[in-house]
Amino acid sequence: MAHTPFERIWDRHVVKDYGDGRSLVFIDRHFLQEATSGRAFDRLRAENLPVRRPDLTVGTIDHSISTLPGRTLHSFAAGVARNVAMHKNCADFGVRLFSIDSPHHGIVHVAGPNLGFAIPGSTYVCGDSHTASCGGVGAWAWGIGTSEVMQVLATQSLILRKPRTMRATFNGRLSKGVYAKDMILALIGRYGIEAGVGHTVQYAGPAISALSVEGRMTVANMSIEFGARGGLVGADDTTFEYLHGRELAPKGAEWDRAVADWRRLYDLGDAMFDREIEIDCSTLGPQVSWGTTPQDVIGVNETIPDPSSIADPTRKAMTERAIDYVGLTPGTPIAGTPIDVAFIGSCTNGRLSDLEAAAAIAKGRKVAPHVKALVVPGAAHVKAAAEAAGLDKIFIEAGFEWREAGCSMCVAAGGDIVPPGQRSMSTSNRNFEGRQGPGSRTHLASPAMVAAAAIAGCIADVRTMMH
Amino acid sequence: MEKFTVLTGVAAPIAMPNISTDLIAPSHFPGKKPEEAIVMSFKDKLFANLRYFPDGTPKPDFVLDSPRYQGARILLTGENFGCGSSRETAVWSLQEAGIACVIAPSFGDIFHDNSFQNGFLPLRVPADDIDRLTKGLARTNASELTVDLEKRELRVSGMAPIAFDLPDNRRIPLMEGLDQLRFMLRSADDIAAYENRASTERPWSFAAAGG
């Protein structure tokens, strides 16, 4: 049976096989963020251990900061201690930190690929569940807990059980008004939030190949919402074009050798996956979540599910609870549901192409008067590029707030919070109860769909606003 | 780390699937400002959005606040417990509240691994068995359940023991209270040998952070 690209990556990173189903696996890249690394550094201090490979480790600050213009590390009171500790930890242990004054600052999963720190075939970890975003460039990337962050700092390795493999093939072509976000929401909606547990998913097929690297990152980003810690897209010419010349990417002759290696690594041949699933993108319309898990997804022209038509008692109870929490009526269309907040940003959809898609809808229009609308670029480089293209002016003229980079309202971070009972249309990744603040109600969708909802004042089919 | 061999304690049912780490360990506390919430203990924030209304007033029916389940050591719950965010505070919050084991049909992957790192047991048990245990516990006044890692079985008085599977590479480190970092540091020479080999084979993978 021919190996899958993931299995080849696994094989070349095994330091030691313990012979009991566990292996010690070498970590090529470790990106730290302030919210999950504090206790890891505390343990290193207590043990008098150094960071084993500061040359393979970088850090940023993304969760605990205000995104208001003119912010400092001290603007968000609840984050000050963590931010100050992160500076001290990185200085004490010799870790390069891209803090808020760096042009490379940003949400960790937006900053990593942009730096060229994430490269194809690498093992790439971060103490954050959306690390699989970097699978968009062909890195095997996954989120880890704080104990594992500490272990990587100390040993540059992790004890792992080899995940099973799965290929999710996206067939067909996307129609206008349908984006990478709709692809991954549709996949999770169809197969469920547990389908990927224990697997590393390879996203493949013509609709994936046709995506930009940024779109591929959006798909891979939500691997964890599909249950999978890691998900990746095969590296190809699109990937190499994206990575070439980036600050921390290989250079010169090393680059050529690396690309040759990556092509071999990602040659699928007749690779056999443990599980194969597929999605037809040619019939896919804009998707929106209605409930409190990312599998509660429908097309924008569909209706809220009716629990009385569900036979399975657990599923019925879940649906009733979700509908009660989000305050919707079973059997009614989701389009037309009034919203209070529109959030464009996050590691899922905070990249330049996301802001471009939203700006194309916002241009020359106005945000509905009752809607609070935020655009939070995913990183400093995204903000700079957007401003160079005049997107900030489009958003501001339309009535959106234009912010500094950070995690922001995705996780009710840095003071950006959805008030109790309010309804948010959001480009982020989780619609869990309380995720955007106690009592917050979240609908997940693409940046264009969120811009459309901000303007209409309610959930709306973005295709009716496109020419 | 404390050794986990046989645990007997009150088991509280939270019959709900897909309890995310956001719900277990929320970043906010209902009715409080972020700077007030950040200094609260993990224990006090545990399940805060299930326990309190958004304005901070307690909900009347949260299971861990009922007298019957005071001092609970074990939770019985639905599928996919601990899905979502990688925050290890989810495990630390449960531990601070005195809970040492969650029994569910399935778990979120990261929470599952984080649990073992802390000597906390996320035990996969089929939903049918959890139903039987819940019903068995409802009959007794004590609500006590025994999780026996040596015999690999769950016991409730008045019921036949229920066997469970747990691979030895999970079970034995828990029983020995093994600290994983200590164990990994024993492989320092293997790691150094790997680095020498891999940096020759794939030099572009090394010296990544730049200056």
XYZ file of C-alpha atoms in Angstrom:
678
model
C 0.000 0.000 0.000
C 1.526 3.304 -1.095
C 2.106 5.799 1.671
C 0.166 9.018 1.871
C 2.072 12.316 2.084
C 1.176 12.523 5.766
C 2.675 9.091 6.436
C 5.886 10.099 4.645
C 6.066 13.208 6.840
C 5.461 11.059 9.906
C 8.144 8.530 8.943
C 10.863 11.133 8.447
C 10.131 12.773 11.813
C 10.165 9.711 14.070
C 13.061 10.072 16.525
C 12.273 6.883 18.352
C 9.565 4.235 18.257
C 8.699 3.197 21.806
C 7.234 -0.053 20.466
C 3.922 0.338 22.293
C 2.041 2.401 19.720
C 3.808 5.612 20.718
C 6.627 7.411 18.960
C 8.812 10.344 19.813
C 8.365 12.782 16.912
C 10.659 15.704 16.080
C 9.092 19.141 15.791
C 10.494 21.400 13.035
C 8.614 24.567 13.899
C 7.105 25.895 17.152
C 5.138 29.139 17.240
C 4.321 30.398 20.746
C 1.499 32.684 21.783
C 1.075 34.410 25.122
C -2.176 32.826 26.291
C -0.942 29.218 26.401
C 2.818 29.436 26.999
C 3.122 31.109 30.425
C 2.947 27.950 32.534
C 5.234 26.158 30.042
C 8.012 28.695 30.669
C 7.310 28.505 34.414
C 8.086 24.786 34.324
C 11.327 25.329 32.353
C 12.432 27.804 35.027
C 11.505 25.416 37.810
C 13.514 22.632 36.135
C 16.369 24.932 35.150
C 16.001 23.809 31.528
C 16.792 25.919 28.445
C 14.706 26.115 25.257
C 16.366 23.335 23.262
C 15.987 24.937 19.821
C 15.385 28.704 19.967
C 16.336 28.668 16.258
C 13.174 26.658 15.542
C 10.943 28.678 17.868
C 9.237 32.064 17.505
C 6.488 33.864 19.388
C 3.758 36.450 19.026
C 1.002 38.060 21.090
C -2.495 37.762 19.685
C -5.170 36.786 22.234
C -4.680 39.200 25.112
C -4.482 42.524 23.289
C -6.910 45.266 22.455
C -7.489 45.796 18.718
C -8.456 49.461 19.117
C -6.359 51.938 17.116
C -3.387 53.172 19.151
C -3.409 50.095 21.409
C -0.415 49.123 23.507
C 0.347 45.923 25.441
C -1.354 47.631 28.384
C -4.600 48.766 26.721
C -6.560 45.638 27.637
C -6.263 45.387 31.416
C -6.990 41.660 31.675
C -4.162 40.862 29.243
C -1.340 42.974 30.662
C 0.182 40.325 32.931
C 0.324 37.749 30.117
C 1.721 40.216 27.582
C 4.445 41.417 29.938
C 5.284 37.814 30.868
C 5.547 36.870 27.187
C 8.113 39.603 26.587
C 10.116 38.479 29.599
C 9.865 34.777 28.738
C 11.019 35.269 25.157
C 13.861 37.579 26.248
C 15.020 35.257 29.054
C 14.989 32.136 26.857
C 16.289 33.681 23.627
C 13.094 33.255 21.600
C 12.462 35.687 18.747
C 9.217 37.540 19.489
C 7.080 39.336 16.909
C 5.278 41.670 19.303
C 2.667 44.253 18.376
C 5.265 46.719 17.058
C 6.648 44.226 14.506
C 5.577 44.281 10.840
C 5.326 40.479 11.206
C 2.940 40.675 14.165
C -0.399 38.954 13.876
C -2.659 36.097 14.841
C -0.230 33.236 15.101
C -1.684 31.223 12.200
C -1.800 34.236 9.915
C 1.722 35.339 10.828
C 3.382 31.884 10.504
C 2.754 31.192 6.808
C 3.332 34.849 5.882
C 6.786 34.672 7.478
C 7.602 31.494 5.567
C 8.015 29.852 8.995
C 5.439 27.231 7.952
C 6.863 25.153 5.104
C 5.654 22.022 3.306
C 6.485 18.716 4.926
C 7.370 20.257 8.282
C 5.996 19.275 11.671
C 4.544 22.518 12.999
C 2.907 23.059 16.395
C 1.432 25.872 18.459
C -0.548 26.008 21.687
C -3.718 26.820 19.805
C -6.247 24.486 18.236
C -6.373 26.303 14.894
C -2.728 25.588 14.085
C -3.861 23.277 11.259
C -4.328 26.529 9.279
C -0.667 26.131 8.325
C -1.665 22.891 6.592
C -2.705 25.272 3.829
C 0.964 25.424 2.778
C 1.462 21.667 3.205
C 2.886 21.697 6.741
C 1.654 18.961 9.070
C 0.429 21.420 11.658
C -1.668 20.820 14.764
C -2.684 22.417 18.033
C -1.228 21.327 21.375
C -1.876 21.988 25.056
C 0.395 23.861 27.455
C 2.075 20.680 28.795
C 3.024 19.807 25.234
C 4.239 23.380 24.598
C 6.556 22.890 27.566
C 7.758 19.530 26.249
C 8.499 20.957 22.799
C 10.388 23.859 24.366
C 12.466 21.415 26.419
C 12.980 18.590 23.910
C 11.853 19.814 20.450
C 9.768 16.666 20.257
C 6.445 15.153 21.306
C 5.195 11.688 22.151
C 2.484 10.852 19.634
C 0.237 8.038 18.509
C 0.133 7.957 14.732
C -3.150 9.397 13.476
C -5.138 7.593 10.791
C -5.396 9.140 7.342
C -8.407 10.578 5.574
C -8.813 12.281 2.225
C -11.581 14.829 1.805
C -12.017 15.409 -1.925
C -13.759 18.588 -3.028
C -15.042 18.021 -6.569
C -16.401 20.545 -9.033
C -15.952 24.297 -9.209
C -17.189 26.961 -6.824
C -19.837 29.264 -8.203
C -19.838 33.016 -7.694
C -20.438 34.096 -4.105
C -19.146 30.790 -2.722
C -15.755 30.613 -0.987
C -13.302 28.389 0.869
C -15.269 29.032 4.085
C -18.404 27.604 2.503
C -16.444 24.494 1.473
C -15.270 23.683 4.980
C -18.603 24.593 6.614
C -20.372 22.304 4.119
C -17.939 19.464 4.873
C -18.468 19.762 8.633
C -22.230 20.185 8.179
C -22.429 17.018 6.126
C -20.051 14.718 8.010
C -20.225 16.132 11.537
C -17.880 17.574 14.142
C -16.493 14.190 15.187
C -15.790 12.788 11.712
C -12.117 13.759 11.773
C -11.244 12.614 15.319
C -8.022 10.589 15.328
C -7.229 11.484 11.708
C -4.969 13.804 9.781
C -7.062 14.996 6.866
C -5.694 15.698 3.409
C -7.905 18.180 1.569
C -7.768 17.426 -2.150
C -9.647 17.621 -5.412
C -10.080 20.234 -8.131
C -11.843 22.776 -5.917
C -8.924 22.694 -3.445
C -6.284 22.918 -6.196
C -8.088 25.964 -7.586
C -7.942 27.804 -4.225
C -5.278 30.354 -3.367
C -2.984 29.465 -0.475
C -5.071 31.812 1.685
C -8.256 29.909 0.800
C -6.502 26.613 1.554
C -5.578 27.980 4.984
C -9.254 28.776 5.635
C -10.192 25.176 4.857
C -7.347 23.651 6.912
C -8.025 26.124 9.759
C -11.320 24.447 10.631
C -9.887 20.904 10.735
C -10.402 20.945 14.507
C -14.086 21.836 14.043
C -14.215 18.656 11.947
C -12.626 16.810 14.892
C -9.158 16.480 13.316
C -6.125 17.976 15.039
C -4.286 18.242 11.738
C -5.342 18.821 8.148
C -3.247 19.642 5.127
C -3.290 20.492 1.463
C -0.689 19.076 -0.926
C 2.051 21.572 -1.785
C 2.064 22.532 -5.473
C 3.164 25.415 -7.713
C 0.589 27.680 -6.027
C 2.259 26.927 -2.688
C 5.806 27.421 -3.954
C 4.889 30.725 -5.592
C 3.344 31.865 -2.298
C 6.331 30.874 -0.141
C 9.202 31.884 -2.406
C 11.224 34.775 -0.972
C 9.415 34.981 2.366
C 11.538 36.083 5.297
C 12.084 32.721 6.976
C 11.596 30.455 3.938
C 14.623 28.577 2.547
C 16.759 30.646 0.163
C 18.933 30.096 -2.921
C 20.125 26.558 -3.588
C 18.390 25.377 -0.396
C 15.098 26.592 -1.834
C 15.561 24.555 -5.032
C 16.449 21.422 -3.096
C 13.495 21.948 -0.796
C 11.020 22.372 -3.660
C 12.286 19.200 -5.340
C 11.806 17.353 -2.052
C 8.328 18.796 -1.497
C 7.203 17.753 -4.982
C 8.215 14.154 -4.268
C 6.652 14.281 -0.823
C 3.292 15.384 -2.172
C 3.197 13.133 -5.223
C -0.007 11.262 -4.363
C 0.469 8.397 -6.837
C -1.816 5.588 -5.713
C -1.655 6.501 -2.027
C -4.299 4.707 0.019
C -6.103 6.595 2.772
C -7.858 4.932 5.704
C -11.010 6.853 4.875
C -12.227 8.725 1.777
C -15.046 11.277 1.757
C -16.139 13.865 -0.778
C -18.131 17.011 -1.322
C -19.539 18.287 -4.602
C -18.787 22.002 -4.804
C -20.585 22.653 -8.102
C -23.996 22.739 -6.392
C -22.784 24.506 -3.251
C -24.322 27.844 -2.241
C -23.303 30.194 0.575
C -23.410 28.417 3.940
C -24.367 29.755 7.365
C -24.490 28.108 10.774
C -27.759 28.205 12.685
C -26.957 26.470 16.009
C -24.267 25.979 18.627
C -21.837 23.571 16.983
C -20.042 24.005 13.644
C -21.994 21.062 12.190
C -25.226 23.043 12.532
C -24.874 24.385 8.999
C -27.439 25.104 6.259
C -27.506 26.907 2.923
C -28.511 30.553 3.208
C -31.802 29.804 1.436
C -32.727 26.929 3.722
C -34.844 26.861 6.897
C -34.046 26.328 10.575
C -34.351 22.583 11.361
C -37.494 21.401 13.100
C -36.702 19.214 16.156
C -40.150 17.584 15.930
C -39.042 15.914 12.694
C -35.936 14.338 14.326
C -36.379 10.757 15.540
C -33.101 10.243 17.443
C -33.761 11.477 21.012
C -30.210 12.789 21.666
C -30.115 14.658 18.375
C -33.606 16.000 18.959
C -32.698 17.274 22.441
C -29.480 18.848 21.096
C -31.387 20.604 18.338
C -34.032 21.876 20.764
C -31.367 23.191 23.119
C -29.471 24.878 20.284
C -32.575 26.515 18.824
C -33.596 27.747 22.254
C -30.102 29.183 22.851
C -29.903 30.985 19.511
C -33.512 32.210 19.760
C -34.745 31.079 16.331
C -38.024 29.514 15.153
C -37.964 25.986 13.671
C -39.029 25.743 10.053
C -38.505 29.432 9.255
C -35.969 30.744 6.697
C -32.605 31.737 8.139
C -32.317 34.579 5.623
C -33.917 37.708 7.034
C -32.841 36.946 10.647
C -31.832 40.353 12.095
C -28.274 40.649 13.407
C -26.683 42.988 15.965
C -22.980 42.455 15.299
C -20.884 41.695 12.198
C -17.322 40.484 12.718
C -14.803 40.117 9.888
C -11.437 38.740 10.991
C -9.822 35.781 12.850
C -7.299 33.104 11.871
C -10.023 31.575 9.699
C -10.849 34.623 7.594
C -8.535 37.509 8.519
C -6.293 37.431 5.417
C -6.100 39.922 2.564
C -8.294 37.937 0.149
C -10.956 37.735 2.877
C -10.937 41.506 3.358
C -11.017 41.995 -0.431
C -14.121 39.780 -0.737
C -15.855 41.687 2.082
C -14.821 45.097 0.712
C -16.239 44.221 -2.721
C -19.660 43.907 -1.039
C -19.223 46.887 1.312
C -18.057 49.293 -1.409
C -20.498 52.160 -1.893
C -22.965 50.709 0.624
C -23.743 51.450 4.282
C -23.845 49.198 7.327
C -27.407 48.987 8.706
C -27.771 51.543 11.528
C -28.479 48.985 14.263
C -25.422 46.828 13.443
C -22.004 47.110 15.111
C -19.563 46.041 12.404
C -15.848 45.303 12.906
C -13.046 44.535 10.487
C -10.021 43.151 12.324
C -7.109 42.244 10.014
C -5.472 38.955 10.950
C -1.972 40.424 10.978
C -0.013 43.647 10.586
C 0.982 42.719 7.025
C -2.681 42.178 6.124
C -3.586 45.573 7.551
C -0.763 47.281 5.664
C -1.642 45.607 2.355
C -5.340 46.383 2.813
C -4.573 50.037 3.524
C -2.271 50.215 0.493
C -5.209 48.975 -1.603
C -7.623 51.465 0.020
C -9.798 48.795 1.622
C -9.731 50.573 4.981
C -11.423 53.594 3.395
C -14.113 51.422 1.808
C -14.888 49.823 5.160
C -14.796 53.063 7.142
C -17.029 54.879 4.631
C -19.484 52.002 4.818
C -19.599 52.274 8.636
C -17.305 49.426 9.705
C -14.715 49.931 12.452
C -11.156 49.392 11.173
C -8.977 47.763 13.824
C -5.464 46.568 14.631
C -4.595 42.877 14.267
C -5.578 40.327 16.939
C -7.901 37.454 17.813
C -10.618 39.889 18.896
C -14.274 38.900 18.824
C -13.708 35.355 17.567
C -13.031 34.354 21.164
C -14.333 37.458 22.954
C -10.702 38.533 23.304
C -9.110 41.874 24.030
C -12.387 43.494 25.098
C -14.217 42.755 21.808
C -17.292 40.905 22.997
C -20.813 40.166 21.791
C -23.223 41.285 24.551
C -25.658 38.723 26.085
C -28.539 37.810 23.811
C -27.111 39.642 20.807
C -26.752 37.953 17.455
C -23.428 38.000 15.663
C -22.683 37.139 12.052
C -19.025 36.171 12.141
C -16.222 34.959 9.873
C -14.702 33.057 12.812
C -14.706 29.316 13.468
C -16.826 28.510 16.528
C -20.477 29.109 17.346
C -20.322 27.401 20.748
C -22.500 28.680 23.597
C -20.696 31.587 25.225
C -17.803 31.596 22.726
C -18.160 35.259 21.738
C -19.208 36.202 25.281
C -21.739 34.919 27.851
C -25.133 34.574 26.142
C -23.742 35.487 22.679
C -25.388 33.966 19.595
C -23.060 33.282 16.674
C -23.644 32.527 13.002
C -20.566 31.451 11.041
C -20.195 32.410 7.393
C -17.775 33.700 4.761
C -16.445 37.293 4.798
C -18.663 38.243 1.840
C -21.729 36.840 3.631
C -20.872 38.730 6.819
C -20.419 41.978 4.874
C -23.777 41.358 3.184
C -25.460 40.794 6.562
C -23.867 43.949 8.008
C -25.371 45.972 5.178
C -28.768 44.260 5.012
C -29.013 44.274 8.829
C -29.994 40.632 8.649
C -28.692 37.322 7.290
C -28.827 37.697 3.512
C -27.728 35.862 0.377
C -24.611 37.714 -0.736
C -25.236 36.695 -4.345
C -28.096 39.180 -4.538
C -25.540 41.966 -3.903
C -23.054 40.852 -6.546
C -22.994 42.075 -10.119
C 2.187 13.673 39.522
C -0.338 11.845 41.700
C -0.835 8.164 40.946
C -4.246 7.156 39.624
C -5.088 3.574 40.545
C -8.535 3.221 42.120
C -10.873 6.192 42.424
C -14.133 6.044 44.362
C -16.275 9.141 44.466
C -19.543 10.859 43.734
C -20.355 10.714 40.010
C -22.466 13.534 38.599
C -24.354 13.207 35.300
C -24.260 16.051 32.750
C -26.351 14.516 29.980
C -25.236 16.770 27.172
C -23.095 16.036 24.084
C -20.400 18.300 22.609
C -19.407 20.142 25.790
C -16.631 22.348 24.414
C -13.569 23.528 26.302
C -15.094 27.018 25.920
C -18.004 25.777 28.066
C -15.732 23.950 30.531
C -13.310 26.843 31.017
C -14.762 30.054 29.591
C -12.506 33.042 29.020
C -15.224 35.269 30.524
C -17.360 35.067 33.635
C -21.036 36.000 33.310
C -21.694 39.424 34.819
C -18.028 40.238 35.475
C -15.509 42.421 33.671
C -12.604 40.651 31.904
C -10.095 42.035 34.430
C -12.206 40.638 37.279
C -12.646 37.262 35.575
C -8.945 36.804 34.770
C -7.965 36.773 38.452
C -10.689 34.310 39.507
C -9.702 30.715 40.248
C -10.185 28.150 37.488
C -12.485 26.254 39.838
C -14.850 29.203 40.192
C -15.088 29.628 36.415
C -15.767 25.935 35.712
C -18.864 25.552 33.484
C -19.749 29.198 34.264
C -22.085 29.543 31.261
C -24.000 26.417 32.284
C -24.013 27.514 35.916
C -24.963 31.177 35.663
C -27.209 33.356 33.531
C -25.375 35.959 31.423
C -25.993 38.608 34.148
C -24.202 36.446 36.735
C -27.198 35.139 38.689
C -26.996 31.391 39.373
C -29.141 29.007 37.354
C -31.309 26.958 39.723
C -30.718 23.536 38.214
C -27.003 23.045 37.548
C -26.095 19.540 38.605
C -22.790 20.264 40.384
C -24.543 22.815 42.609
C -27.177 20.372 43.862
C -26.552 18.993 47.386
C -26.567 15.439 46.084
C -23.475 16.001 43.946
C -21.328 18.046 46.312
C -17.743 16.849 46.244
C -18.190 15.093 42.890
C -15.003 13.368 41.656
C -16.367 11.934 38.413
C -18.543 13.254 35.578
C -20.736 11.117 33.333
C -21.486 12.925 30.133
C -22.256 12.808 26.408
C -20.184 12.336 23.277
C -17.346 14.598 22.138
C -16.606 16.042 25.586
C -13.823 18.659 25.452
C -14.134 19.470 21.761
C -12.762 22.771 20.486
C -10.005 24.964 21.880
C -6.678 23.514 23.038
C -6.837 25.376 26.361
C -5.413 23.156 29.081
C -7.335 25.286 31.577
C -10.246 22.939 30.806
C -8.374 20.106 32.555
C -6.972 22.329 35.296
C -10.459 23.723 36.050
C -11.968 20.269 36.467
C -9.036 19.204 38.660
C -9.249 22.312 40.841
C -12.935 21.518 41.387
C -11.959 18.048 42.654
C -12.904 16.081 39.539
C -10.389 13.435 38.483
C -12.225 11.518 35.768
C -14.744 12.210 33.007
C -16.585 9.259 31.490
C -17.981 9.845 27.993
C -18.543 7.916 24.759
C -15.947 10.088 22.986
C -13.683 13.091 23.539
C -12.184 16.015 21.678
C -8.646 14.998 20.652
C -6.665 17.797 22.295
C -8.584 17.672 25.582
C -8.069 13.894 25.608
C -4.273 14.271 25.358
C -4.137 17.236 27.738
C -5.956 15.150 30.350
C -3.341 12.392 30.461
C -0.597 15.019 30.692
C -2.114 15.998 34.051
C -2.911 12.592 35.486
C -6.583 13.143 34.714
C -8.584 10.280 33.207
C -10.837 10.854 30.174
C -12.444 7.426 30.008
C -14.149 6.282 26.804
C -17.138 4.096 27.637
C -19.988 3.188 25.227
C -23.138 5.301 25.606
C -25.179 2.230 26.619
C -22.874 1.562 29.563
C -23.057 5.212 30.607
C -26.861 4.950 30.554
C -26.722 1.862 32.767
C -24.318 3.544 35.179
C -26.442 6.683 35.332
C -29.562 4.654 36.082
C -27.707 2.534 38.633
C -26.394 5.634 40.375
C -29.835 7.243 40.394
C -31.057 4.299 42.476
C -28.438 4.662 45.179
C -28.296 7.434 47.741
C -24.535 7.654 47.792
C -24.096 8.275 44.039
C -20.667 6.713 44.324
C -18.815 5.114 41.464
C -15.489 3.306 41.516
C -13.060 3.566 38.613
C -10.543 0.753 38.983
C -7.569 1.108 36.646
C -5.940 -2.082 37.929
C -8.939 -4.291 37.131
C -10.113 -2.064 34.272
C -13.683 -1.957 35.531
C -16.331 0.432 36.788
C -18.315 -0.486 39.885
C -21.561 0.807 41.358
C -23.097 -0.973 44.319
C -25.955 -3.232 43.303
C -24.720 -3.576 39.732
C -22.446 -6.038 37.969
C -19.045 -4.410 37.250
C -18.648 -2.879 33.797
C -15.334 -3.572 32.063
C -13.595 -0.836 30.061
C -10.710 -0.697 27.594
C -7.745 1.587 28.155
C -4.470 0.915 26.334
C -1.522 0.160 28.591
C 0.415 3.093 27.119
C -2.247 5.316 28.700
C -3.070 3.215 31.756
C 0.393 2.470 33.112
C 1.742 6.055 33.067
C -1.409 7.116 34.965
C -0.986 4.358 37.537
C 2.697 5.204 37.991
C 2.043 8.952 38.113
C 4.707 9.283 35.427
C 5.755 12.780 34.447
C 6.021 12.774 30.676
C 8.763 15.408 30.500
C 11.025 13.275 32.708
C 10.368 10.305 30.462
C 11.111 12.307 27.300
C 14.341 13.748 28.670
C 15.676 10.178 28.840
C 15.650 10.267 25.019
C 17.908 13.336 24.794
C 20.657 11.371 23.010
C 18.207 10.014 20.446
C 16.992 13.538 19.781
C 20.542 14.801 19.271
C 21.280 11.927 16.865
C 18.100 12.694 14.949
C 19.034 16.377 14.691
C 22.454 15.501 13.280
C 20.983 13.182 10.692
C 17.998 15.333 9.675
C 19.966 18.566 9.426
C 22.174 16.897 6.792
C 19.256 15.376 4.911
C 17.005 18.439 5.054
C 19.119 21.473 5.917
C 16.293 23.821 4.899
C 14.272 22.553 7.854
C 16.746 23.975 10.370
C 17.842 27.452 11.503
C 14.360 28.762 10.815
C 13.809 31.641 13.233
C 16.273 33.997 11.550
C 18.014 36.865 13.320
